[in-house]
Amino acid sequence: MRKFLAPLGFLALAACGTQTPVETPLADTIPSSQASDAAAQDPYLWLEDVEGEAALTWVRAQNERSLAELQADPNYAAFEAAATEALTSSERIPYGSIRDGMVYNFWQDDTHVRGLWRRTPLESYASDAPEWETILDFDKLAEEEDRNWVFKGADCFRPKGSDLPYKCMLSLSNGGKDAVIRREFDLSTKQFVEDGFVTLEAKQGGAWAGPDTLLIATDWGEGTLTNSGYPFIVKRWQRGTPLERAEELIRGDVDDVGVWPMSLELEDGRVLQGAVQADTFFTSRYWWFPEEGGDPVQIPVPAKASLNGVYKGQLLVSLQEDWAPEGQDGAFKSGDLVSFELDEFLQTKALPPVSLVFHPSETQALEGVSVAKGAVMLGVSDTAVGKVMRAELSEAGWTRAMVDMPGTGQANIAFASEEEDTVFLNYEDFLTPDSLLSYSVTSGEVTTLKSLPPKFDATGLRVTQHFAVSKDGTRVPYFLVSKEDVPMDGTTPTLLYGYGGFQVSMNPSYSPVAGRLWLEKGGAYVLANIRGGGEFGPGWHQAGLKLNRQRVYDDFISVGEDLVARGVTSPEHLGIMGGSNGGLLMGVMLNQRPDLWNAVVVQVPLLDMMRYHLLLAGASWVDEYGSPEVPEERAFLETISPYQNFDASKPYPVPFFVTSTKDDRVHPGHARKMAAKFEAAGLPFYYYENIDGGHSAAANQTERAKRSALEFTYLTRRLMADDQE
């Protein structure tokens, strides 16, 4: 069975293909009759011209000013060196996937900045010094082709039971954008396939339908992209034919978020072909293309549900809404994992009896589902800490069991395949470096394959979990990493991180960079598990949607207030950080509680919530935030939009805006325009825009180290210095 594509995964703001970034002037994004009025209302619309000369001149001036000050700070050079060493060190676990007894890994270090794709036998991988074979050197490829290639992944296929070599579609981004080109690569020759499948740059999706057949959704020309900038037409492309002759299979609508192909390779070798049509960001229809031809058949699952693969003929479905299947006894709850017999559906085109696989408790949430050889592996969050379970199906029904871990930290499924008995698990916590564990489905044995030495001095540090009480009485958990003897007098420099959106969970993780640049220096770190995330399942996320968005912000404020009330820190020493959707959170915090923080790191943010839906992928997020085109929702957005609520008379702390020119998901104009308002008001701020980097604001580890050094230099100046700015 081939895993389902995750078509909506790269849409999420966390964490993200189809055209280059929007680089059009105002007249191309607003009807001409309204352009002059809009320009009068917003004098900084010209900064939305991503690579316009005037806009980039302003960007370079801001970069030069901010870098000159931050890089001259006595801490910066040491911070950059420490971050670079941590991010490019050879003492990192080479996580990978298993294929034909070989472990495949993508590796970046200070020598291989763009990275190596490499492999080694599983036996060698388990040793202290694996013998790696290079498959593709992306630094060499970039030099040969004069492109800033960023590897975005590989989709590989070989018919089950065949001796044919694996063929892979490699996704390459020029500069880190979501838009990619896809090129066919032969794993046996370690070469791109001559006259093989190649696509043009686009935000796109693909799936193998056979050794000589691809399903593809891409930019087919004018009028073939949704309002969100994603494809809505899926075609079948046969080897040896031009792309323009591909056969159309399904066509969505411009108002969809997008339509993407998917395929499943079943146990008997059949390849089930289909597509997922995302009507909105959180609702989808799944389609199957019958082998005999004819119209696509809809798979009868709820709109808020995800398909998670096939195990013993059972199609696994995770629910994000309650479901009472028509004509069947019983009902299922949002957050449940259920299954039904796939072949029975394919034959009858009717929904077979549905069974419950897993029902999370009130403190649990299903985070991930992976099918291994002999069991279904479940990633489960329990009070915001990741655990791993296994589920099996027998004549008696579904059974579940917890996988024993070496401690009480965070566990994740790093790799599982229906063809492999071996499952890779990741284990870590805030103070425990990563360990790679090997789990045998057959024996149930967990062994440690690799573990990292400490990358920072955690002596005297501890992790505690606390609960703040939000404005509506909801208990909001947060983790505090601090000294064991932290003085409860409000003097500890504290960094509070939050996200709160798109059902993305914030779980404990080990960060050598934060450890070296912050915890070792005496700072405390706080991770807030606010609503909007997925820590307690779909309900925790849905509680913060659209008109209820203020709950997310109230939760974050409650954590900040609790830290101050308990004496951990004080507003003078409290800083906050968030990226993407978390960048919006930071912008709201600047406006709603400028008195509660002394430093705000605003990373790749959304800030103009009156125009976000018109910029890049913004239209796909209206189901999270609400639409400015809907009067009631617009009225609410007007109350929280950071850009529109900027007020020069407020006692703003000095913020640091971080973004990327090549971000083709969240438009850099958000950060640019907000910073321009600070500039016009004569208020101090820092600004750094990486010319490459995509939505991560960094195209490689060297750039990530630079960005981190800048951010922690700023935080140190604001929160730790005796003569704070």
XYZ file of C-alpha atoms in Angstrom:
725
model
C 0.000 0.000 0.000
C 1.267 3.434 -0.893
C 0.679 6.084 1.686
C -1.816 8.803 0.903
C -0.432 12.117 -0.134
C -0.941 14.769 2.527
C -2.354 17.411 0.205
C -3.302 19.852 2.935
C -0.147 19.414 4.964
C 1.846 21.981 3.042
C -1.019 24.459 3.220
C -0.821 24.731 6.970
C 0.926 27.839 8.165
C 3.119 25.958 10.467
C 5.657 24.384 9.338
C 3.515 24.341 3.144
C 3.453 24.034 -4.549
C 2.540 26.196 -8.489
C 3.646 29.536 -9.678
C 6.300 31.863 -8.414
C 5.404 34.308 -5.639
C 2.921 37.037 -6.448
C 5.040 39.820 -7.861
C 2.330 42.001 -9.296
C 1.593 45.620 -8.556
C -1.534 46.804 -6.821
C -3.580 46.918 -10.011
C -3.165 43.155 -10.465
C -4.481 42.231 -7.023
C -7.370 44.701 -6.780
C -9.913 45.616 -9.471
C -8.733 48.789 -11.176
C -11.807 50.697 -10.084
C -10.883 50.058 -6.459
C -7.092 50.375 -6.703
C -6.860 54.106 -6.094
C -9.198 53.913 -3.090
C -7.207 51.039 -1.619
C -3.934 52.885 -2.118
C -5.385 55.900 -0.367
C -6.413 53.741 2.588
C -3.096 51.897 2.707
C -0.036 53.918 1.686
C 2.227 50.857 1.948
C 0.592 48.609 -0.641
C 3.668 49.098 -2.837
C 5.560 46.895 -0.380
C 3.419 43.962 -1.552
C 5.287 44.043 -4.881
C 7.515 41.161 -3.783
C 10.524 41.807 -6.004
C 9.722 45.342 -7.092
C 12.701 47.662 -7.167
C 11.267 50.150 -4.677
C 10.183 47.440 -2.264
C 13.535 45.628 -2.343
C 15.398 48.908 -1.894
C 13.405 49.452 1.293
C 14.052 45.845 2.394
C 17.801 46.125 1.856
C 17.914 49.378 3.806
C 16.098 47.803 6.753
C 18.311 44.711 6.632
C 21.446 46.835 6.555
C 20.320 48.945 9.498
C 19.225 46.033 11.692
C 22.136 43.753 10.835
C 24.648 46.504 11.483
C 23.354 46.887 15.021
C 22.648 43.266 15.939
C 25.775 41.797 14.363
C 27.899 44.367 16.177
C 26.559 43.161 19.513
C 29.235 41.352 21.583
C 27.039 38.233 21.768
C 26.304 37.842 18.067
C 29.474 36.191 16.771
C 29.482 33.579 19.518
C 25.754 32.972 19.068
C 26.133 32.432 15.317
C 29.081 30.094 15.811
C 27.203 28.062 18.432
C 24.044 27.869 16.307
C 26.030 26.895 13.209
C 27.853 24.162 15.090
C 24.592 22.829 16.518
C 22.757 22.833 13.192
C 25.572 21.491 11.012
C 27.252 19.168 13.495
C 27.894 15.622 12.370
C 26.564 14.623 15.790
C 22.999 14.525 14.564
C 20.770 11.523 14.046
C 20.435 10.735 10.338
C 16.710 9.996 10.300
C 15.591 8.057 7.276
C 13.232 5.626 5.608
C 13.764 1.952 4.813
C 13.484 0.623 1.275
C 14.730 -2.831 0.205
C 16.908 -3.169 3.275
C 18.534 0.224 2.710
C 18.069 3.313 4.852
C 17.680 6.512 2.822
C 18.623 9.822 4.426
C 18.834 13.492 3.477
C 21.825 15.155 5.163
C 23.019 18.755 5.481
C 26.159 20.030 7.184
C 28.696 22.837 6.828
C 30.262 21.097 3.815
C 27.026 20.014 2.164
C 24.946 23.141 2.646
C 22.169 22.157 0.241
C 22.500 18.550 1.252
C 23.171 14.979 0.219
C 20.640 12.279 -0.529
C 22.331 9.061 0.539
C 21.744 5.468 1.625
C 23.307 2.644 3.616
C 22.323 -0.953 4.436
C 20.191 -1.301 7.564
C 22.933 -3.284 9.293
C 25.468 -0.539 8.612
C 22.957 2.105 9.664
C 22.717 0.509 13.092
C 26.487 0.856 13.585
C 28.326 3.832 15.033
C 29.895 4.661 11.659
C 27.543 3.822 8.773
C 29.054 3.514 5.305
C 27.008 5.963 3.277
C 26.599 5.859 -0.485
C 25.758 9.203 -2.084
C 22.749 9.122 -4.367
C 22.586 12.806 -5.263
C 24.673 15.814 -4.216
C 22.410 18.862 -4.291
C 25.276 21.338 -3.905
C 26.897 19.875 -7.005
C 23.573 19.821 -8.858
C 22.891 23.458 -7.959
C 26.336 24.505 -9.174
C 25.996 22.583 -12.434
C 22.546 23.982 -13.168
C 23.090 27.451 -11.659
C 20.065 27.159 -9.383
C 19.620 27.553 -5.630
C 18.082 24.105 -5.316
C 16.334 23.162 -2.089
C 15.355 19.489 -1.841
C 11.668 19.135 -0.989
C 11.348 15.358 -0.966
C 11.020 12.255 -3.145
C 8.034 10.067 -4.055
C 9.296 6.594 -5.043
C 7.507 3.656 -6.645
C 8.090 0.098 -7.832
C 5.307 -2.408 -8.527
C 4.869 -4.854 -5.655
C 6.839 -8.050 -6.253
C 8.679 -6.571 -9.237
C 12.415 -6.569 -9.953
C 12.155 -3.202 -11.664
C 14.265 -0.411 -10.163
C 12.618 2.179 -7.969
C 11.766 5.385 -9.836
C 11.301 8.558 -7.816
C 9.800 11.945 -8.523
C 12.150 14.445 -6.854
C 10.747 17.824 -5.826
C 13.211 20.701 -6.178
C 12.540 24.298 -5.136
C 14.573 27.209 -6.434
C 15.299 29.164 -3.246
C 12.984 27.319 -0.873
C 9.604 28.311 -2.291
C 6.580 26.043 -2.060
C 6.577 26.032 -5.859
C 8.692 23.149 -7.159
C 9.704 21.300 -10.271
C 9.458 17.482 -10.192
C 11.988 15.305 -12.051
C 12.114 11.532 -12.436
C 15.133 9.835 -10.862
C 16.349 6.207 -11.083
C 17.592 4.832 -7.751
C 19.545 2.022 -9.424
C 21.615 4.273 -11.726
C 21.547 7.272 -9.372
C 20.733 9.440 -12.378
C 17.812 11.490 -13.596
C 15.854 9.421 -16.117
C 16.617 10.405 -19.692
C 13.393 11.629 -21.322
C 11.640 10.854 -18.035
C 8.811 12.689 -16.343
C 9.615 16.393 -15.726
C 7.234 19.149 -14.674
C 7.453 22.923 -14.815
C 7.708 24.988 -11.632
C 4.379 25.154 -9.848
C 2.634 24.420 -6.601
C 1.685 20.904 -7.579
C 0.914 17.395 -6.468
C 1.577 13.999 -7.988
C 1.086 10.296 -7.333
C 2.349 7.170 -9.063
C -0.415 5.137 -10.739
C 2.016 2.564 -12.170
C 5.614 2.342 -13.368
C 4.779 4.361 -16.493
C 1.859 6.443 -15.251
C 1.554 9.527 -13.057
C -1.438 11.340 -11.672
C -0.680 15.042 -11.626
C -2.306 18.295 -10.525
C -0.473 21.455 -11.521
C -0.826 24.830 -13.191
C -2.324 23.885 -16.557
C -2.512 27.475 -17.765
C -4.757 30.469 -17.277
C -7.857 29.743 -15.224
C -6.681 26.399 -13.810
C -5.700 27.507 -10.305
C -7.983 28.130 -7.349
C -8.318 31.493 -5.667
C -5.782 30.128 -3.165
C -3.254 29.552 -5.944
C -3.425 25.735 -5.988
C -4.391 23.344 -8.802
C -7.919 22.003 -9.163
C -7.553 19.698 -12.190
C -6.073 16.196 -11.904
C -4.874 14.364 -15.026
C -3.333 10.983 -15.848
C 0.025 11.264 -17.638
C 1.493 8.329 -19.561
C 5.208 7.881 -20.109
C 6.458 9.009 -23.502
C 3.635 11.463 -24.096
C 3.722 15.255 -23.707
C 2.124 16.644 -20.582
C -0.455 18.567 -22.607
C -1.896 15.225 -23.796
C -2.544 13.976 -20.261
C -6.082 12.680 -19.691
C -8.289 14.782 -17.407
C -9.824 12.742 -14.588
C -11.450 15.240 -12.257
C -12.006 18.988 -12.206
C -12.774 20.991 -9.108
C -13.672 24.641 -8.817
C -11.788 27.915 -8.417
C -13.440 28.316 -5.017
C -11.928 25.062 -3.742
C -8.685 25.251 -1.813
C -7.318 22.717 -4.295
C -7.590 19.224 -5.762
C -4.712 16.741 -5.497
C -4.071 13.216 -6.767
C -3.623 10.258 -4.448
C -2.897 6.573 -4.909
C -2.781 3.405 -2.814
C -0.828 0.287 -3.682
C -2.832 -2.569 -2.185
C -1.511 -5.853 -0.823
C -2.334 -7.717 -4.070
C -0.408 -5.167 -6.160
C -3.389 -3.189 -7.415
C -2.954 0.575 -7.446
C -6.056 2.415 -6.345
C -6.158 5.797 -8.086
C -8.049 8.789 -6.792
C -8.033 12.403 -5.734
C -8.838 14.553 -2.741
C -10.864 17.691 -3.327
C -10.401 20.225 -0.547
C -13.592 22.270 -0.600
C -12.228 24.283 2.322
C -9.112 24.030 4.460
C -10.844 21.623 6.852
C -13.345 19.821 4.639
C -12.574 17.444 1.774
C -14.145 14.956 -0.574
C -12.210 11.825 -1.482
C -12.690 10.345 -4.950
C -11.857 6.951 -6.468
C -11.306 6.487 -10.203
C -12.897 3.121 -11.159
C -10.676 0.783 -13.204
C -13.457 0.309 -15.759
C -13.608 4.046 -16.350
C -16.523 6.377 -15.904
C -17.101 9.158 -13.431
C -15.158 9.347 -10.171
C -16.889 7.729 -7.190
C -16.946 9.569 -3.875
C -15.656 7.620 -0.875
C -18.434 7.886 1.758
C -16.646 9.514 4.681
C -17.485 12.767 6.498
C -16.272 16.085 5.106
C -14.058 16.563 8.161
C -12.085 13.336 7.976
C -8.713 12.072 6.758
C -7.805 8.797 5.083
C -4.838 7.111 6.778
C -4.059 4.055 4.669
C -5.112 0.409 4.478
C -4.416 -2.390 6.971
C -5.662 -5.950 6.437
C -8.077 -4.642 3.829
C -9.503 -2.035 6.193
C -9.481 1.620 5.078
C -8.469 3.726 8.096
C -10.288 7.027 8.616
C -9.608 9.617 11.321
C -12.548 11.868 12.190
C -12.578 15.586 12.902
C -16.339 15.626 13.432
C -18.954 13.332 14.944
C -20.246 10.679 12.547
C -23.318 8.461 12.616
C -23.063 6.333 9.429
C -26.436 6.109 7.741
C -28.220 2.804 8.259
C -25.773 1.577 10.889
C -26.014 1.231 14.635
C -23.773 3.391 16.781
C -22.023 6.677 16.288
C -18.457 7.895 16.439
C -16.933 10.981 18.006
C -14.710 13.671 16.602
C -11.122 12.515 17.161
C -11.901 8.802 16.706
C -10.072 6.479 14.328
C -12.444 4.130 12.473
C -12.207 1.608 9.620
C -14.238 -0.286 7.046
C -13.621 -3.000 4.435
C -12.211 -1.313 1.330
C -12.849 -4.074 -1.228
C -16.495 -4.295 -0.208
C -16.869 -0.599 -0.914
C -15.057 -0.881 -4.277
C -17.404 -3.672 -5.335
C -20.695 -2.225 -4.069
C -19.906 1.501 -4.023
C -21.817 1.539 -0.720
C -20.480 2.105 2.789
C -19.693 -1.194 4.574
C -20.054 -1.565 8.366
C -17.748 0.840 10.210
C -15.663 -0.228 13.225
C -13.996 1.769 15.984
C -10.204 1.448 16.042
C -9.316 4.018 18.713
C -11.216 6.500 20.862
C -9.016 9.071 22.652
C -9.709 10.035 26.251
C -10.405 13.607 27.308
C -6.690 14.292 27.715
C -5.657 12.546 24.488
C -5.563 13.418 20.795
C -4.741 11.264 17.792
C -1.686 12.905 16.216
C -0.745 10.438 13.488
C -1.491 7.056 11.927
C 1.080 4.856 10.162
C 0.629 1.341 8.822
C 3.488 -1.085 9.531
C 3.826 -4.752 8.586
C 1.471 -6.386 11.050
C 0.085 -3.433 12.999
C -1.213 0.113 12.839
C 1.022 2.550 14.704
C -0.711 5.476 16.424
C 0.884 8.712 17.538
C -1.121 9.978 20.504
C -0.762 13.227 22.421
C -1.607 12.867 26.112
C -1.771 16.179 27.946
C 0.496 17.614 25.232
C 3.118 14.840 25.495
C 3.504 12.410 22.587
C 3.068 8.664 23.097
C 3.033 5.723 20.666
C 0.439 2.936 20.552
C -0.132 -0.060 18.295
C -3.491 -1.367 17.096
C -4.219 -4.775 15.583
C -7.241 -6.411 14.011
C -8.257 -10.016 14.686
C -11.487 -11.992 14.504
C -12.276 -10.623 17.962
C -11.996 -7.051 16.732
C -9.520 -4.227 17.281
C -7.062 -4.279 20.174
C -4.680 -1.538 21.292
C -1.530 -1.475 23.409
C 0.921 1.215 24.476
C 4.502 0.941 23.222
C 6.873 1.156 26.179
C 9.352 4.011 26.004
C 12.598 4.514 27.966
C 11.159 7.483 29.857
C 8.279 9.941 30.039
C 9.378 12.265 27.240
C 8.001 12.981 23.799
C 7.731 10.032 21.373
C 6.915 10.199 17.671
C 6.693 7.772 14.775
C 9.657 8.631 12.537
C 9.111 5.910 9.919
C 6.758 3.021 9.280
C 5.924 1.038 6.167
C 3.436 -1.731 5.489
C 6.331 -3.676 3.950
C 8.637 -3.394 6.972
C 8.521 -5.000 10.419
C 10.881 -2.307 11.692
C 9.402 0.982 12.847
C 11.621 3.952 13.686
C 10.585 6.027 16.700
C 11.957 9.353 17.853
C 12.256 10.047 21.567
C 13.223 13.328 23.222
C 12.155 16.003 25.673
C 13.230 19.536 26.472
C 16.375 18.364 28.286
C 16.960 14.939 26.700
C 18.646 14.827 23.275
C 17.065 12.873 20.452
C 17.191 9.109 20.450
C 16.282 6.951 17.473
C 14.547 3.788 18.590
C 13.887 0.673 16.558
C 10.595 -1.050 17.298
C 9.901 -4.567 16.056
C 6.222 -5.126 15.321
C 6.710 -8.889 15.562
C 8.514 -9.072 18.893
C 7.390 -5.790 20.445
C 11.005 -5.075 21.372
C 12.248 -1.492 21.517
C 15.987 -0.964 21.058
C 18.009 2.220 20.896
C 19.711 2.554 17.516
C 21.253 5.962 17.997
C 21.298 8.641 20.659
C 22.914 12.037 20.780
C 25.197 13.428 23.431
C 23.947 16.561 25.189
C 24.372 19.680 23.060
C 24.032 22.108 25.942
C 24.604 22.036 29.672
C 21.310 21.091 31.310
C 22.780 20.879 34.803
C 20.369 22.374 37.299
C 17.516 22.663 34.810
C 14.060 21.125 35.185
C 10.809 20.859 33.239
C 7.441 21.439 34.875
C 3.919 21.599 33.494
C 1.460 24.219 34.721
C -2.029 25.431 33.896
C -3.158 29.005 33.406
C -6.830 29.970 33.520
C -8.066 31.771 30.436
C -10.667 34.523 30.362
C -13.550 32.049 29.916
C -12.297 29.724 32.654
C -10.566 27.187 30.385
C -7.441 25.608 31.852
C -4.534 26.154 29.456
C -1.429 23.978 29.908
C 2.107 25.184 29.422
C 5.592 23.781 29.916
C 8.254 25.725 31.812
C 11.947 24.935 31.359
C 13.944 26.730 34.027
C 16.555 26.432 36.725
C 15.581 24.140 39.574
C 16.129 27.000 41.989
C 14.575 29.690 39.816
C 14.022 32.747 42.019
C 10.316 33.564 42.131
C 10.990 37.290 42.215
C 10.173 38.188 38.629
C 13.772 38.565 37.491
C 14.223 35.527 35.225
C 14.496 36.376 31.507
C 11.758 34.248 29.954
C 10.899 33.397 26.349
C 7.289 32.339 25.750
C 6.519 30.551 22.469
C 3.082 29.944 20.965
C 1.287 28.977 17.768
C -2.399 28.216 18.324
C -3.808 27.292 14.936
C -4.604 24.728 12.252
C -4.791 21.872 14.789
C -0.978 21.857 15.034
C 0.234 20.568 18.397
C 3.162 22.098 20.252
C 4.959 19.260 22.041
C 8.206 19.017 24.028
C 11.353 18.902 21.889
C 15.086 19.227 22.340
C 16.600 22.396 20.864
C 20.415 22.696 20.953
C 20.145 26.258 19.646
C 17.730 27.475 22.327
C 19.697 25.491 24.893
C 23.004 27.123 24.061
C 21.820 30.612 23.253
C 19.163 30.942 25.939
C 18.932 28.280 28.658
C 22.673 28.169 29.310
C 22.632 31.943 29.707
C 20.108 31.758 32.532
C 16.922 32.220 30.544
C 13.711 30.243 30.989
C 11.699 28.841 28.105
C 7.928 28.394 28.042
C 5.803 26.483 25.511
C 2.102 27.373 25.573
C -0.486 24.782 24.485
C -3.214 27.263 23.617
C -6.477 26.596 21.823
C -6.363 26.519 18.046
C -3.772 23.750 18.285
C -4.385 20.018 18.285
C -3.083 19.030 21.722
C -6.528 17.857 22.879
C -8.022 16.883 19.545
C -10.301 18.590 16.997
C -12.400 20.311 19.680
C -9.376 22.175 21.060
C -8.699 23.476 17.569
C -12.279 24.267 16.630
C -12.785 26.278 19.819
C -10.601 29.009 18.313
C -11.949 29.276 14.778
C -13.203 32.447 13.089
C -15.358 34.533 15.459
C -13.952 32.591 18.413
C -10.345 33.522 17.578
C -10.041 35.820 20.569
C -10.027 32.717 22.771
C -6.613 31.822 21.303
C -5.258 35.233 22.211
C -6.849 35.201 25.655
C -5.204 31.821 26.292
C -1.767 33.162 25.402
C -2.252 36.264 27.530
C -3.339 34.073 30.445
C -0.069 32.131 30.255
C 1.937 35.359 30.259
C -0.045 36.703 33.194
C 0.358 33.428 35.094
C 4.138 33.546 34.672
C 4.159 37.057 36.108
C 1.696 36.262 38.904
C 3.725 33.246 40.010
C 6.883 35.337 40.098
C 8.701 33.435 37.374
C 9.274 36.643 35.450
C 7.979 40.164 34.947
C 6.973 42.181 31.884
C 10.432 43.733 31.858
C 11.999 40.298 31.392
C 9.286 38.522 29.384
C 9.653 38.034 25.624
C 7.469 36.177 23.143
C 8.070 34.442 19.815
C 5.900 32.885 17.125
C 6.016 32.184 13.413
C 3.506 32.152 10.561
C 0.119 31.767 12.288
C 2.180 32.313 15.434
C 3.439 35.509 13.797
C -0.165 36.701 13.661
C -0.393 35.810 17.350
C 2.655 38.008 17.993
C 1.121 40.896 16.081
C -2.085 40.653 18.088
C -0.076 40.538 21.328
C 1.752 43.724 20.312
C -1.565 45.518 20.097
C -3.629 43.891 22.840
C -1.019 43.687 25.598
C 2.036 45.810 24.772
C 2.540 46.211 28.527
C 3.016 42.483 29.177
C 6.191 41.863 27.129
C 9.486 43.587 26.495
C 10.467 41.650 23.352
C 8.380 40.287 20.480
C 9.884 38.145 17.688
C 7.419 38.194 14.780
C 8.412 35.450 12.328
C 7.023 35.142 8.745
C 3.723 36.595 9.962
C 0.244 37.361 8.768
C -0.560 40.889 9.945
C -2.944 42.534 7.477
C -6.077 40.493 8.057
C -8.137 42.704 5.755
C -6.067 41.614 2.737
C -4.550 38.283 3.737
C -7.056 36.383 1.586
C -5.866 38.231 -1.524
C -2.183 37.406 -1.063
C -0.554 34.124 -2.146
C -2.164 31.142 -0.365
C -4.229 33.342 1.947
C -7.602 32.445 0.453
C -7.141 28.869 1.676
C -7.175 30.004 5.309
C -10.571 31.729 5.478
C -11.989 28.696 7.299
C -9.472 29.242 10.083
C -9.674 33.030 10.414
C -12.892 34.056 8.699
C -13.256 36.037 5.489
C -13.044 39.822 5.099
C -15.718 39.371 2.417
C -18.283 38.178 4.999
C -19.571 41.218 6.939
C -19.829 39.531 10.349
C -16.407 37.940 10.014
C -14.867 41.134 8.683
C -16.211 43.040 11.674
C -14.405 40.631 13.998
C -11.181 40.654 11.967
C -11.160 44.422 12.191
C -10.902 44.102 15.974
C -7.830 41.858 15.906
C -5.944 42.646 12.674
C -2.492 43.853 13.833
C -1.888 46.101 10.831
C -5.201 47.941 11.062
C -4.985 48.243 14.854
C -1.530 49.766 14.919
C -1.586 52.810 17.200
C 1.546 54.932 17.452
C 0.485 56.168 20.897
C 0.663 52.674 22.424
C 3.678 51.744 24.572
C 4.955 49.140 22.124
C 8.012 47.105 23.041
C 10.670 47.126 20.312
C 9.667 44.255 17.967
C 11.792 42.167 15.620
C 10.148 41.286 12.272
C 11.591 38.292 10.384
C 10.416 37.213 6.935
C 11.577 35.928 3.539
C 11.346 37.346 0.032
C 10.907 33.838 -1.401
C 8.072 32.899 0.942
C 5.293 31.979 -1.476
C 2.921 30.904 1.280
C 2.709 33.882 3.644
C 3.358 37.104 1.736
C 6.377 39.106 2.981
C 4.255 42.207 2.519
C 2.652 41.542 5.905
C 5.894 42.078 7.803
C 7.074 44.828 5.458
C 3.955 46.947 5.850
C 3.771 46.600 9.634
C 7.425 47.553 9.950
C 6.815 50.518 7.669
C 4.145 51.780 10.070
C 6.637 51.607 12.920
C 9.139 53.476 10.756
C 6.680 56.201 9.801
C 5.706 56.678 13.451
C 9.339 57.034 14.463
C 9.124 53.928 16.662
C 12.136 51.608 17.009
C 12.045 48.129 15.475
C 14.328 45.509 13.950
C 13.747 43.917 10.560
C 15.400 41.049 8.711
C 14.197 39.648 5.392
C 16.109 36.735 3.938
C 16.193 37.083 0.173
C 15.903 33.279 -0.121
C 14.459 30.771 2.299
C 10.787 30.182 1.608
C 8.318 29.959 4.486
C 10.999 28.836 6.956
C 12.843 32.139 6.320
C 16.004 30.082 5.744
C 17.037 28.015 2.719
C 19.741 26.044 4.528
C 21.253 25.406 7.947
C 23.748 28.253 7.632
C 20.911 30.708 7.089
C 18.958 29.148 9.958
C 21.957 29.671 12.230
C 22.230 33.324 11.193
C 18.528 33.933 11.765
C 18.645 32.242 15.185
C 21.713 34.240 16.209
C 19.991 37.474 15.250
C 16.850 36.553 17.183
C 18.631 35.527 20.367
C 20.956 38.523 20.213
C 17.856 40.689 20.116
C 16.219 38.756 22.978
C 19.363 38.994 25.099
C 19.576 42.746 24.569
C 15.928 43.226 25.443
C 15.525 40.823 28.373
C 18.923 40.096 29.904
C 21.027 43.207 29.595
C 21.420 45.330 32.701
C 20.835 48.450 30.626
C 17.945 47.094 28.574
C 16.908 49.030 25.508
